[in-house]
Amino acid sequence: MLAYLRIFAVNHQKISSLHINNMCCCKRRASLKKSELHVLFGRNYSSLPGLIGNDIKSLHSVINPPIAKIRNIGIMAHIDAGKTTTTERILYYSGYTRSLGDVDDGDTVTDFMAQERERGITIQSAAVTFDWKGYRINLIDTPGHVDFTLEVERCLRVLDGAVAVFDASAGVEAQTLTVWRQADKHKIPRICFLNKMDKTGASFNYAVESIKEKLKAKPLLLQLPIGEAKTFKGVVDIVNKEKLLWNSNSDDGKDFERKPLLETSDTELFKKTIEARNTLIEQVADLDDEFADLVLGEFSENFDLLPAEKLQTAIHRVTVAQVAVPVLCGSALKNKGVQPLLDAITMYLPSPEERNYEFLQWYKGDLCALAFKVLHDKQRGPVVFMRIYSGMLKPQLAIHNINGNCTERISRLLLPFADQHVEIPSLTAGNIALTVGLKQTATGDTIVSSKSSALAAARQAKREGEKKHKQNREADRLLLAGVEIPEPVFFCTIEPPSVAKQPDLDRALKCLQREDPSLKVRLDPDSGQTILCGMGELHIEIIHDRIKREYGLETYLGPLQVAYRETILNSVRATDTLDRILGDKRHLVTVELEARPTEKPSVVPVIEYGESVSEDLLKASQEAIENGIHSACLQGPLLGSPIQDVVITLHSLVIHPGTSTTMISACVSRCVQKALKKADKQVLEPLMNLEVTVIREYLSPVLADLAQRRGNIQEIQTRQDNKVVIAFVPLAEIMGYSTVLRTLTSGSATFAIELSTYQAMSPQDQRTLLTRRSGSS
């Protein structure tokens, strides 16, 4: 194997543009067949992981580096803060690409889908593996667009650390807050990178203040910029008291000068740096007792004598403990500040063994992995991204899926390199892998070595729970940790070009749903049409585009509609009897129930049982009763929209012996619908949180337009020269808003939206909506 790698490294320059089929023609020794490395080439990539230049390492260190040297990180930010450009620079400086990709040119590594390259946005989270100064970094470039929040959510589940990228001229923006909250939820240590320091209006101090105020975080300044906007030429390393200057004649930013900061050469900058370093030492000492003892003991008289290594170790501890966030700056597009960011990733973010995953103790070194993403590859079939928490994965290994309660076999194991994949013989804990051959596994599934291993872990979890007087359900939740899927807010009909193509469309939608759980597909019971439900206009547009490009189907979309909900305002009772004779059997059910509004919001109906309903009857029929209630609440009486915020109480249930469960469900469902029709009904509409960034001169027309859209202005903030309007607006009123906003502001304004809540419509608006719907039907 090692001999094969040596040959590969020597001949790499010659074969880098060849297709895999050309490689397969090479003669190989029989002893190498079991552990060959296969590479697919699209662009010029300089080498395999661990094979930078002529540096040949052992096969084990290439495939499975020590766990302390692994960093699983994500790049997250508001749309257009420069995430993908930062990723491209990271890949270039780590030696993985020979040319600098550009989002505007559509030739980036991580934005590999056609839609991403055309639109200049990241839709799917691309995983990339590379090495930097002896560390293995698994990096995930996540979307910033609100329609693709689920992509961020499911990738944060498996990360050990994250880099939050900010636009230095805008500071914290709407989607930054969303992804920051998601990272808080998963307790992920972060470092901040203030990007676009070269942009007009860039302000280091403003961006740092916005991190303090809006994110309620404690920033630790590890760098100071040398110049801002057009004068930005480098950074000061506060920890090491060094100046980093990039060569203005260098095209790719690889050439930069690192030299000690001397008082004689730049008195003012030296003074600012010493002040910033002393502040940093005081901040870290306040947060870390071990470091405070060191500072007060040996270096209380003179902070300048404190070694940089001691300070770096303490910064690492406070970052991992999530009590503070290191802040760095640069300009990814102008190739400045990316190499120090890579150093900070390896120095301050945690390795997998530094993260405390409680459920690992239950597996005792046995396999435990989480499937966090599924892609469909035309050649390979379903490709599943997995984070290995403990144990080892190998090709041809049989694994047990706890969620699906099924056993499958991995046929191939790959190392992710955007849309290029390297085949490998094994992978150990801490790594992110791609597996081929798993037909049943879906996003959020927990993977273990066998069913007996899962049962042993569950028993261990139960014992631990009893020791700590915890409920066992808490242990189960950790064992089967999944991904929360938000409810879609838009829907439209989708039709194939002909009836003969309907099975092909169903197959395409099934594959896309497995890849993207936030996409919902249902069948309209009245018209028989297929309904597509998504997170926003762009989401549905991208799905439509992918069906055309990837599955060759020219589908037709109906008009985009808002996903309303319905509820009731008062308590009502209803009784229903179902009496049928099928064959020689009589099916007889009588149901009496009550529907009333809930006190707390609830998306699904709350089900209660009256005292007169016997426990024996419930044991036999509970599933059928609840299926009937849930199916009745899928379509409300006003618009056919789902019912929420209701309590259904079953007061009486009489069942004739031999009655089937299907008949029980049907009778309960019919009775619930009868009760809902009798009640006073209310339509709920999705209310969006809207943030518009606009220059002062266009503020008035934007506010006037929002007033016409039933907008409720919450506040108007000042962000340097811009105004930021924060408002609540009904979703129905902002369909196609981007075009209107562009026209109103001559293309100078930007906006971000996310679902806030569902609110009751006013009687007048509800009447207008119902009239419009009944007129169009």
Coordinates of C-alpha atoms in Angstrom, one line a residue, residues 28 131 181 236 293 363 431 462 525 646:
R28 CA -1.6 -3.3 -9.6
D131 CA -4.3 18.6 6.6
R181 CA -28.4 30.2 18.6
V236 CA -1.1 42.4 14.5
D293 CA -2.9 31.7 39.6
Y363 CA -20.7 1.9 24.2
N431 CA -13.6 11.3 11.8
K462 CA -30.6 2.8 32.3
P525 CA -57.0 13.8 -1.4
V646 CA -56.7 21.9 20.1

